[in-house]
């Protein structure tokens, strides 16, 4: 029986094909090879997610001289929850070690440091796209677009290797749109075999605080939707497209996200869940879910 009490046939769950060597390894943050760029380049405002205000290009007071966070093991307890849900997708080490040749922003001119801070979010966007595109290659049902996906990966990887000047001048929005259309085609191919006519298109929907306990959302498109503080307890999200969905404080207790498309670790870190929440193999159960139990 499904979460909504129906006894309809089980939907086909997408079986992913993981490559022998995961190309996304280089898209995982390696803080030891970064100069703490997210702690300097990005601004944040005093809120439920950050205990203080900080401007772009201004080092966080918790950033140590070795580019490590001085309160990393107690970020949530000290008012910096926002830091725990951020992921650069490996852009930090790329900009630090490749784009700027391993020279710290603390060295050289202020202009050079400013260029590093300007380039960092551009590369972060490109790396996030590479994460999604490489996931699309693991989806057998999306095979009709795999050749186009590989070409897009090649183009995006070439862009990440650009000079600081080339990256600063890049129209990253246009590139994201082009790649996004390709990811949408991949999503539609996969979701066509999930839940049949029950598939729902809720792209960009405002579902803040929505009561969706036990909802049947198999194969639904929830990309870009606002699910902040929504109740998805026990919901069936198998095969749902969650690309860009805002899951801050979303209750995923006992929900089934098996085969969910384009779900990232930062999204889960921002949500609430339980030991009973079923997750794709590509993500890990956040530690704070256990502590909340």
PDB file of C-alpha atoms in Angstrom:
ATOM      1  CA  UNK A   1       0.000   0.000   0.000  1.00  0.00           C
ATOM      2  CA  UNK A   2       1.305   3.458  -0.889  1.00  0.00           C
ATOM      3  CA  UNK A   3       1.608   6.536   1.301  1.00  0.00           C
ATOM      4  CA  UNK A   4      -1.813   7.741   0.172  1.00  0.00           C
ATOM      5  CA  UNK A   5      -3.451   4.409   0.920  1.00  0.00           C
ATOM      6  CA  UNK A   6      -3.802   3.251  -2.709  1.00  0.00           C
ATOM      7  CA  UNK A   7      -2.998  -0.263  -3.839  1.00  0.00           C
ATOM      8  CA  UNK A   8      -2.046   0.576  -7.435  1.00  0.00           C
ATOM      9  CA  UNK A   9       0.918  -1.252  -8.999  1.00  0.00           C
ATOM     10  CA  UNK A  10       4.376  -0.256  -7.875  1.00  0.00           C
ATOM     11  CA  UNK A  11       6.004   2.313 -10.176  1.00  0.00           C
ATOM     12  CA  UNK A  12       9.186   1.392 -11.936  1.00  0.00           C
ATOM     13  CA  UNK A  13      12.130   2.744  -9.944  1.00  0.00           C
ATOM     14  CA  UNK A  14      14.956   4.084 -12.061  1.00  0.00           C
ATOM     15  CA  UNK A  15      18.076   1.956 -11.690  1.00  0.00           C
ATOM     16  CA  UNK A  16      21.149   4.094 -12.099  1.00  0.00           C
ATOM     17  CA  UNK A  17      24.329   3.024 -13.799  1.00  0.00           C
ATOM     18  CA  UNK A  18      27.284   4.324 -11.812  1.00  0.00           C
ATOM     19  CA  UNK A  19      30.528   4.627 -13.795  1.00  0.00           C
ATOM     20  CA  UNK A  20      33.514   2.647 -12.534  1.00  0.00           C
ATOM     21  CA  UNK A  21      35.264   5.918 -11.644  1.00  0.00           C
ATOM     22  CA  UNK A  22      32.817   8.542 -10.442  1.00  0.00           C
ATOM     23  CA  UNK A  23      33.552  11.772 -12.373  1.00  0.00           C
ATOM     24  CA  UNK A  24      31.838  13.697  -9.591  1.00  0.00           C
ATOM     25  CA  UNK A  25      34.714  12.987  -7.203  1.00  0.00           C
ATOM     26  CA  UNK A  26      36.360  16.247  -8.261  1.00  0.00           C
ATOM     27  CA  UNK A  27      33.070  18.049  -7.699  1.00  0.00           C
ATOM     28  CA  UNK A  28      33.137  17.393  -3.973  1.00  0.00           C
ATOM     29  CA  UNK A  29      34.447  20.183  -1.756  1.00  0.00           C
ATOM     30  CA  UNK A  30      38.031  19.719  -0.582  1.00  0.00           C
ATOM     31  CA  UNK A  31      38.441  22.460   2.014  1.00  0.00           C
ATOM     32  CA  UNK A  32      42.080  21.509   2.585  1.00  0.00           C
ATOM     33  CA  UNK A  33      42.919  22.724  -0.933  1.00  0.00           C
ATOM     34  CA  UNK A  34      40.830  25.896  -0.777  1.00  0.00           C
ATOM     35  CA  UNK A  35      41.648  29.294   0.699  1.00  0.00           C
ATOM     36  CA  UNK A  36      38.350  29.544   2.556  1.00  0.00           C
ATOM     37  CA  UNK A  37      36.711  31.305  -0.381  1.00  0.00           C
ATOM     38  CA  UNK A  38      33.118  30.673   0.715  1.00  0.00           C
ATOM     39  CA  UNK A  39      34.018  32.275   4.063  1.00  0.00           C
ATOM     40  CA  UNK A  40      35.236  35.440   2.348  1.00  0.00           C
ATOM     41  CA  UNK A  41      33.704  35.894  -1.095  1.00  0.00           C
ATOM     42  CA  UNK A  42      30.063  35.402  -0.150  1.00  0.00           C
ATOM     43  CA  UNK A  43      27.915  37.852   1.858  1.00  0.00           C
ATOM     44  CA  UNK A  44      25.391  36.878   4.501  1.00  0.00           C
ATOM     45  CA  UNK A  45      22.918  38.735   6.677  1.00  0.00           C
ATOM     46  CA  UNK A  46      22.041  38.266  10.330  1.00  0.00           C
ATOM     47  CA  UNK A  47      19.116  35.859  10.365  1.00  0.00           C
ATOM     48  CA  UNK A  48      18.043  32.429  11.546  1.00  0.00           C
ATOM     49  CA  UNK A  49      20.861  31.063   9.376  1.00  0.00           C
ATOM     50  CA  UNK A  50      23.669  33.461  10.328  1.00  0.00           C
ATOM     51  CA  UNK A  51      24.507  35.064  13.653  1.00  0.00           C
ATOM     52  CA  UNK A  52      26.097  38.170  12.109  1.00  0.00           C
ATOM     53  CA  UNK A  53      26.166  40.372   9.011  1.00  0.00           C
ATOM     54  CA  UNK A  54      29.087  39.962   6.619  1.00  0.00           C
ATOM     55  CA  UNK A  55      29.752  41.698   3.327  1.00  0.00           C
ATOM     56  CA  UNK A  56      31.069  40.127   0.114  1.00  0.00           C
ATOM     57  CA  UNK A  57      34.859  40.018   0.159  1.00  0.00           C
ATOM     58  CA  UNK A  58      34.959  40.393   3.935  1.00  0.00           C
ATOM     59  CA  UNK A  59      36.507  37.466   5.838  1.00  0.00           C
ATOM     60  CA  UNK A  60      34.228  35.780   8.351  1.00  0.00           C
ATOM     61  CA  UNK A  61      35.602  36.385  11.872  1.00  0.00           C
ATOM     62  CA  UNK A  62      35.560  32.619  12.408  1.00  0.00           C
ATOM     63  CA  UNK A  63      37.994  32.031   9.516  1.00  0.00           C
ATOM     64  CA  UNK A  64      41.455  31.113  10.804  1.00  0.00           C
ATOM     65  CA  UNK A  65      44.761  32.009   9.171  1.00  0.00           C
ATOM     66  CA  UNK A  66      45.065  28.417   7.881  1.00  0.00           C
ATOM     67  CA  UNK A  67      41.798  28.899   5.928  1.00  0.00           C
ATOM     68  CA  UNK A  68      39.877  26.582   8.260  1.00  0.00           C
ATOM     69  CA  UNK A  69      36.734  27.408  10.231  1.00  0.00           C
ATOM     70  CA  UNK A  70      37.346  27.960  13.926  1.00  0.00           C
ATOM     71  CA  UNK A  71      33.849  26.753  14.906  1.00  0.00           C
ATOM     72  CA  UNK A  72      33.276  24.061  12.284  1.00  0.00           C
ATOM     73  CA  UNK A  73      32.210  21.432  14.818  1.00  0.00           C
ATOM     74  CA  UNK A  74      29.606  23.734  16.422  1.00  0.00           C
ATOM     75  CA  UNK A  75      28.240  25.822  13.573  1.00  0.00           C
ATOM     76  CA  UNK A  76      24.599  24.955  14.241  1.00  0.00           C
ATOM     77  CA  UNK A  77      24.831  25.649  17.949  1.00  0.00           C
ATOM     78  CA  UNK A  78      26.445  29.060  17.424  1.00  0.00           C
ATOM     79  CA  UNK A  79      23.961  30.413  14.888  1.00  0.00           C
ATOM     80  CA  UNK A  80      25.678  29.534  11.615  1.00  0.00           C
ATOM     81  CA  UNK A  81      23.301  26.894  10.257  1.00  0.00           C
ATOM     82  CA  UNK A  82      23.605  28.512   6.816  1.00  0.00           C
ATOM     83  CA  UNK A  83      27.217  27.371   6.602  1.00  0.00           C
ATOM     84  CA  UNK A  84      26.235  23.746   7.182  1.00  0.00           C
ATOM     85  CA  UNK A  85      23.935  23.667   4.150  1.00  0.00           C
ATOM     86  CA  UNK A  86      26.332  25.306   1.683  1.00  0.00           C
ATOM     87  CA  UNK A  87      28.350  23.305  -0.840  1.00  0.00           C
ATOM     88  CA  UNK A  88      30.677  24.767  -3.465  1.00  0.00           C
ATOM     89  CA  UNK A  89      30.724  21.524  -5.523  1.00  0.00           C
ATOM     90  CA  UNK A  90      34.514  21.681  -5.607  1.00  0.00           C
ATOM     91  CA  UNK A  91      34.678  25.236  -6.959  1.00  0.00           C
ATOM     92  CA  UNK A  92      36.808  26.321  -4.003  1.00  0.00           C
ATOM     93  CA  UNK A  93      39.766  24.114  -4.813  1.00  0.00           C
ATOM     94  CA  UNK A  94      39.354  24.724  -8.554  1.00  0.00           C
ATOM     95  CA  UNK A  95      39.596  28.505  -8.188  1.00  0.00           C
ATOM     96  CA  UNK A  96      42.292  28.326  -5.514  1.00  0.00           C
ATOM     97  CA  UNK A  97      44.586  25.771  -7.107  1.00  0.00           C
ATOM     98  CA  UNK A  98      43.865  25.976 -10.843  1.00  0.00           C
ATOM     99  CA  UNK A  99      42.379  29.343 -11.830  1.00  0.00           C
ATOM    100  CA  UNK A 100      44.749  31.264  -9.545  1.00  0.00           C
ATOM    101  CA  UNK A 101      47.627  28.785  -9.445  1.00  0.00           C
ATOM    102  CA  UNK A 102      47.666  28.088  -5.716  1.00  0.00           C
ATOM    103  CA  UNK A 103      48.292  31.699  -4.659  1.00  0.00           C
ATOM    104  CA  UNK A 104      46.240  32.710  -1.610  1.00  0.00           C
ATOM    105  CA  UNK A 105      43.950  35.752  -1.793  1.00  0.00           C
ATOM    106  CA  UNK A 106      45.884  37.114   1.177  1.00  0.00           C
ATOM    107  CA  UNK A 107      48.926  37.469  -1.092  1.00  0.00           C
ATOM    108  CA  UNK A 108      49.238  39.990  -3.893  1.00  0.00           C
ATOM    109  CA  UNK A 109      47.039  42.965  -4.652  1.00  0.00           C
ATOM    110  CA  UNK A 110      43.523  43.713  -3.470  1.00  0.00           C
ATOM    111  CA  UNK A 111      42.466  43.726  -7.121  1.00  0.00           C
ATOM    112  CA  UNK A 112      43.678  40.146  -7.544  1.00  0.00           C
ATOM    113  CA  UNK A 113      41.770  39.096  -4.437  1.00  0.00           C
ATOM    114  CA  UNK A 114      38.625  40.809  -5.746  1.00  0.00           C
ATOM    115  CA  UNK A 115      38.914  38.934  -9.050  1.00  0.00           C
ATOM    116  CA  UNK A 116      39.210  35.649  -7.158  1.00  0.00           C
ATOM    117  CA  UNK A 117      36.072  36.433  -5.172  1.00  0.00           C
ATOM    118  CA  UNK A 118      34.197  37.427  -8.344  1.00  0.00           C
ATOM    119  CA  UNK A 119      35.184  34.244 -10.179  1.00  0.00           C
ATOM    120  CA  UNK A 120      34.357  31.858  -7.333  1.00  0.00           C
ATOM    121  CA  UNK A 121      30.529  31.967  -7.677  1.00  0.00           C
ATOM    122  CA  UNK A 122      30.813  31.611 -11.468  1.00  0.00           C
ATOM    123  CA  UNK A 123      32.834  28.410 -11.153  1.00  0.00           C
ATOM    124  CA  UNK A 124      30.482  27.223  -8.430  1.00  0.00           C
ATOM    125  CA  UNK A 125      27.544  27.508 -10.876  1.00  0.00           C
ATOM    126  CA  UNK A 126      29.482  25.577 -13.516  1.00  0.00           C
ATOM    127  CA  UNK A 127      30.466  22.824 -11.085  1.00  0.00           C
ATOM    128  CA  UNK A 128      26.898  22.434  -9.876  1.00  0.00           C
ATOM    129  CA  UNK A 129      25.814  21.988 -13.497  1.00  0.00           C
ATOM    130  CA  UNK A 130      28.509  19.360 -13.972  1.00  0.00           C
ATOM    131  CA  UNK A 131      27.151  17.508 -10.943  1.00  0.00           C
ATOM    132  CA  UNK A 132      23.657  17.340 -12.441  1.00  0.00           C
ATOM    133  CA  UNK A 133      24.892  16.519 -15.937  1.00  0.00           C
ATOM    134  CA  UNK A 134      27.008  13.645 -14.684  1.00  0.00           C
ATOM    135  CA  UNK A 135      24.024  12.344 -12.737  1.00  0.00           C
ATOM    136  CA  UNK A 136      21.982  12.390 -15.952  1.00  0.00           C
ATOM    137  CA  UNK A 137      24.540  10.003 -17.489  1.00  0.00           C
ATOM    138  CA  UNK A 138      23.773   7.450 -14.750  1.00  0.00           C
ATOM    139  CA  UNK A 139      20.083   7.299 -15.723  1.00  0.00           C
ATOM    140  CA  UNK A 140      19.415   4.510 -18.262  1.00  0.00           C
ATOM    141  CA  UNK A 141      16.039   5.952 -19.261  1.00  0.00           C
ATOM    142  CA  UNK A 142      17.749   9.192 -20.282  1.00  0.00           C
ATOM    143  CA  UNK A 143      19.994   7.394 -22.785  1.00  0.00           C
ATOM    144  CA  UNK A 144      18.423   9.190 -25.803  1.00  0.00           C
ATOM    145  CA  UNK A 145      20.009  12.450 -24.603  1.00  0.00           C
ATOM    146  CA  UNK A 146      23.283  11.037 -23.252  1.00  0.00           C
ATOM    147  CA  UNK A 147      25.267  12.103 -26.324  1.00  0.00           C
ATOM    148  CA  UNK A 148      24.057  15.703 -25.894  1.00  0.00           C
ATOM    149  CA  UNK A 149      24.774  15.518 -22.177  1.00  0.00           C
ATOM    150  CA  UNK A 150      28.357  14.419 -22.837  1.00  0.00           C
ATOM    151  CA  UNK A 151      28.862  17.323 -25.222  1.00  0.00           C
ATOM    152  CA  UNK A 152      27.480  19.720 -22.623  1.00  0.00           C
ATOM    153  CA  UNK A 153      29.819  18.274 -20.003  1.00  0.00           C
ATOM    154  CA  UNK A 154      32.793  18.791 -22.311  1.00  0.00           C
ATOM    155  CA  UNK A 155      31.792  22.392 -22.993  1.00  0.00           C
ATOM    156  CA  UNK A 156      31.211  23.130 -19.302  1.00  0.00           C
ATOM    157  CA  UNK A 157      34.510  21.579 -18.238  1.00  0.00           C
ATOM    158  CA  UNK A 158      36.303  23.713 -20.828  1.00  0.00           C
ATOM    159  CA  UNK A 159      34.657  26.821 -19.385  1.00  0.00           C
ATOM    160  CA  UNK A 160      35.838  25.952 -15.865  1.00  0.00           C
ATOM    161  CA  UNK A 161      39.418  25.986 -17.149  1.00  0.00           C
ATOM    162  CA  UNK A 162      39.132  29.564 -18.404  1.00  0.00           C
ATOM    163  CA  UNK A 163      41.277  32.446 -17.247  1.00  0.00           C
ATOM    164  CA  UNK A 164      39.973  34.766 -14.518  1.00  0.00           C
ATOM    165  CA  UNK A 165      39.110  37.291 -17.218  1.00  0.00           C
ATOM    166  CA  UNK A 166      37.232  34.732 -19.323  1.00  0.00           C
ATOM    167  CA  UNK A 167      35.295  33.458 -16.331  1.00  0.00           C
ATOM    168  CA  UNK A 168      34.368  36.952 -15.173  1.00  0.00           C
ATOM    169  CA  UNK A 169      33.001  37.758 -18.651  1.00  0.00           C
ATOM    170  CA  UNK A 170      31.040  34.495 -18.967  1.00  0.00           C
ATOM    171  CA  UNK A 171      27.260  34.699 -19.319  1.00  0.00           C
ATOM    172  CA  UNK A 172      26.743  31.889 -16.830  1.00  0.00           C
ATOM    173  CA  UNK A 173      22.983  32.420 -16.822  1.00  0.00           C
ATOM    174  CA  UNK A 174      22.693  31.642 -20.528  1.00  0.00           C
ATOM    175  CA  UNK A 175      24.834  28.534 -20.112  1.00  0.00           C
ATOM    176  CA  UNK A 176      22.743  27.367 -17.161  1.00  0.00           C
ATOM    177  CA  UNK A 177      19.582  27.795 -19.216  1.00  0.00           C
ATOM    178  CA  UNK A 178      20.959  25.717 -22.080  1.00  0.00           C
ATOM    179  CA  UNK A 179      22.116  22.961 -19.732  1.00  0.00           C
ATOM    180  CA  UNK A 180      18.855  23.181 -17.780  1.00  0.00           C
ATOM    181  CA  UNK A 181      16.802  22.441 -20.877  1.00  0.00           C
ATOM    182  CA  UNK A 182      18.876  19.337 -21.475  1.00  0.00           C
ATOM    183  CA  UNK A 183      18.443  18.224 -17.865  1.00  0.00           C
ATOM    184  CA  UNK A 184      14.696  18.758 -18.202  1.00  0.00           C
ATOM    185  CA  UNK A 185      14.614  16.430 -21.220  1.00  0.00           C
ATOM    186  CA  UNK A 186      16.502  13.806 -19.216  1.00  0.00           C
ATOM    187  CA  UNK A 187      14.072  14.228 -16.320  1.00  0.00           C
ATOM    188  CA  UNK A 188      11.019  13.845 -18.550  1.00  0.00           C
ATOM    189  CA  UNK A 189      12.392  10.646 -20.054  1.00  0.00           C
ATOM    190  CA  UNK A 190      12.939   9.128 -16.616  1.00  0.00           C
ATOM    191  CA  UNK A 191       9.693  10.312 -15.050  1.00  0.00           C
ATOM    192  CA  UNK A 192       7.656   9.040 -18.002  1.00  0.00           C
ATOM    193  CA  UNK A 193       8.048   5.563 -16.531  1.00  0.00           C
ATOM    194  CA  UNK A 194       7.274   6.573 -12.952  1.00  0.00           C
ATOM    195  CA  UNK A 195       3.700   6.749 -11.732  1.00  0.00           C
ATOM    196  CA  UNK A 196       2.098   7.021 -15.188  1.00  0.00           C
ATOM    197  CA  UNK A 197      -0.740   9.524 -15.307  1.00  0.00           C
ATOM    198  CA  UNK A 198      -0.221  10.485 -11.670  1.00  0.00           C
ATOM    199  CA  UNK A 199       2.848  12.571 -12.531  1.00  0.00           C
ATOM    200  CA  UNK A 200       2.445  16.147 -11.350  1.00  0.00           C
ATOM    201  CA  UNK A 201       4.118  19.273 -12.715  1.00  0.00           C
ATOM    202  CA  UNK A 202       4.764  21.609  -9.782  1.00  0.00           C
ATOM    203  CA  UNK A 203       7.792  23.402 -11.205  1.00  0.00           C
ATOM    204  CA  UNK A 204       8.447  26.648  -9.337  1.00  0.00           C
ATOM    205  CA  UNK A 205       5.349  26.155  -7.175  1.00  0.00           C
ATOM    206  CA  UNK A 206       5.026  28.033  -3.893  1.00  0.00           C
ATOM    207  CA  UNK A 207       4.494  25.197  -1.430  1.00  0.00           C
ATOM    208  CA  UNK A 208       5.854  26.934   1.658  1.00  0.00           C
ATOM    209  CA  UNK A 209       4.369  25.306   4.726  1.00  0.00           C
ATOM    210  CA  UNK A 210       2.207  23.019   2.578  1.00  0.00           C
ATOM    211  CA  UNK A 211       0.590  20.049   4.292  1.00  0.00           C
ATOM    212  CA  UNK A 212       1.649  17.168   2.097  1.00  0.00           C
ATOM    213  CA  UNK A 213       1.805  14.405   4.666  1.00  0.00           C
ATOM    214  CA  UNK A 214       1.585  11.036   2.918  1.00  0.00           C
ATOM    215  CA  UNK A 215       1.226  12.694  -0.501  1.00  0.00           C
ATOM    216  CA  UNK A 216       1.762  10.613  -3.628  1.00  0.00           C
ATOM    217  CA  UNK A 217       4.367  12.642  -5.516  1.00  0.00           C
ATOM    218  CA  UNK A 218       5.921   9.812  -7.497  1.00  0.00           C
ATOM    219  CA  UNK A 219       7.512  11.140 -10.661  1.00  0.00           C
ATOM    220  CA  UNK A 220       6.417  14.709  -9.901  1.00  0.00           C
ATOM    221  CA  UNK A 221       8.392  17.682 -11.152  1.00  0.00           C
ATOM    222  CA  UNK A 222       9.197  19.809  -8.121  1.00  0.00           C
ATOM    223  CA  UNK A 223      12.206  21.542  -9.650  1.00  0.00           C
ATOM    224  CA  UNK A 224      12.631  25.069  -8.342  1.00  0.00           C
ATOM    225  CA  UNK A 225       9.639  24.719  -6.015  1.00  0.00           C
ATOM    226  CA  UNK A 226       9.532  26.385  -2.591  1.00  0.00           C
ATOM    227  CA  UNK A 227       8.998  23.659  -0.027  1.00  0.00           C
ATOM    228  CA  UNK A 228      10.246  25.639   2.968  1.00  0.00           C
ATOM    229  CA  UNK A 229       8.788  24.184   6.190  1.00  0.00           C
ATOM    230  CA  UNK A 230       6.441  21.940   4.176  1.00  0.00           C
ATOM    231  CA  UNK A 231       5.213  18.759   5.826  1.00  0.00           C
ATOM    232  CA  UNK A 232       6.235  15.816   3.619  1.00  0.00           C
ATOM    233  CA  UNK A 233       6.088  13.261   6.414  1.00  0.00           C
ATOM    234  CA  UNK A 234       5.673   9.828   4.853  1.00  0.00           C
ATOM    235  CA  UNK A 235       5.329  11.306   1.363  1.00  0.00           C
ATOM    236  CA  UNK A 236       6.174   9.167  -1.665  1.00  0.00           C
ATOM    237  CA  UNK A 237       8.769  11.083  -3.706  1.00  0.00           C
ATOM    238  CA  UNK A 238      10.157   8.169  -5.679  1.00  0.00           C
ATOM    239  CA  UNK A 239      11.482   9.398  -9.003  1.00  0.00           C
ATOM    240  CA  UNK A 240      10.511  13.025  -8.283  1.00  0.00           C
ATOM    241  CA  UNK A 241      12.606  15.774  -9.877  1.00  0.00           C
ATOM    242  CA  UNK A 242      13.968  17.945  -7.046  1.00  0.00           C
ATOM    243  CA  UNK A 243      16.460  20.036  -8.997  1.00  0.00           C
ATOM    244  CA  UNK A 244      16.759  23.394  -7.242  1.00  0.00           C
ATOM    245  CA  UNK A 245      13.855  22.743  -4.859  1.00  0.00           C
ATOM    246  CA  UNK A 246      14.162  24.738  -1.621  1.00  0.00           C
ATOM    247  CA  UNK A 247      13.978  22.176   1.179  1.00  0.00           C
ATOM    248  CA  UNK A 248      14.852  24.425   4.099  1.00  0.00           C
ATOM    249  CA  UNK A 249      13.188  23.046   7.219  1.00  0.00           C
ATOM    250  CA  UNK A 250      11.107  20.654   5.076  1.00  0.00           C
ATOM    251  CA  UNK A 251       9.941  17.678   7.136  1.00  0.00           C
ATOM    252  CA  UNK A 252      11.007  14.510   5.300  1.00  0.00           C
ATOM    253  CA  UNK A 253      10.391  12.182   8.231  1.00  0.00           C
ATOM    254  CA  UNK A 254       9.759   8.657   6.887  1.00  0.00           C
ATOM    255  CA  UNK A 255       9.452  10.003   3.321  1.00  0.00           C
ATOM    256  CA  UNK A 256      10.597   7.846   0.410  1.00  0.00           C
ATOM    257  CA  UNK A 257      13.030   9.652  -1.903  1.00  0.00           C
ATOM    258  CA  UNK A 258      14.306   6.509  -3.609  1.00  0.00           C
ATOM    259  CA  UNK A 259      15.398   7.386  -7.142  1.00  0.00           C
ATOM    260  CA  UNK A 260      14.728  11.108  -6.633  1.00  0.00           C
ATOM    261  CA  UNK A 261      16.346  13.099  -9.431  1.00  0.00           C
ATOM    262  CA  UNK A 262      18.996  15.769  -8.909  1.00  0.00           C
ATOM    263  CA  UNK A 263      18.733  15.727  -5.120  1.00  0.00           C
ATOM    264  CA  UNK A 264      21.880  17.161  -3.523  1.00  0.00           C
ATOM    265  CA  UNK A 265      23.458  16.895  -0.101  1.00  0.00           C
ATOM    266  CA  UNK A 266      22.967  20.614   0.676  1.00  0.00           C
ATOM    267  CA  UNK A 267      19.224  20.225   0.112  1.00  0.00           C
ATOM    268  CA  UNK A 268      19.063  17.351   2.598  1.00  0.00           C
ATOM    269  CA  UNK A 269      21.266  19.186   5.091  1.00  0.00           C
ATOM    270  CA  UNK A 270      18.729  22.016   5.074  1.00  0.00           C
ATOM    271  CA  UNK A 271      15.786  19.670   5.665  1.00  0.00           C
ATOM    272  CA  UNK A 272      14.578  17.579   8.596  1.00  0.00           C
ATOM    273  CA  UNK A 273      14.305  13.827   8.454  1.00  0.00           C
ATOM    274  CA  UNK A 274      14.557  10.569  10.325  1.00  0.00           C
ATOM    275  CA  UNK A 275      16.103   7.125  10.311  1.00  0.00           C
ATOM    276  CA  UNK A 276      13.036   6.029   8.365  1.00  0.00           C
ATOM    277  CA  UNK A 277      13.598   8.466   5.504  1.00  0.00           C
ATOM    278  CA  UNK A 278      14.608   6.500   2.399  1.00  0.00           C
ATOM    279  CA  UNK A 279      17.327   8.185   0.333  1.00  0.00           C
ATOM    280  CA  UNK A 280      19.127   7.681  -2.993  1.00  0.00           C
ATOM    281  CA  UNK A 281      22.620   6.171  -2.773  1.00  0.00           C
ATOM    282  CA  UNK A 282      24.143   9.427  -4.068  1.00  0.00           C
ATOM    283  CA  UNK A 283      23.510  11.273  -0.771  1.00  0.00           C
ATOM    284  CA  UNK A 284      24.099  10.626   2.918  1.00  0.00           C
ATOM    285  CA  UNK A 285      21.769  10.913   5.872  1.00  0.00           C
ATOM    286  CA  UNK A 286      22.638  14.196   7.646  1.00  0.00           C
ATOM    287  CA  UNK A 287      24.087  13.790  11.122  1.00  0.00           C
ATOM    288  CA  UNK A 288      21.674  16.292  12.643  1.00  0.00           C
ATOM    289  CA  UNK A 289      18.705  14.137  11.615  1.00  0.00           C
ATOM    290  CA  UNK A 290      19.891  11.528  14.106  1.00  0.00           C
ATOM    291  CA  UNK A 291      20.368  14.107  16.839  1.00  0.00           C
ATOM    292  CA  UNK A 292      16.820  15.349  16.286  1.00  0.00           C
ATOM    293  CA  UNK A 293      15.319  11.899  16.817  1.00  0.00           C
TER     294      UNK A 293
END
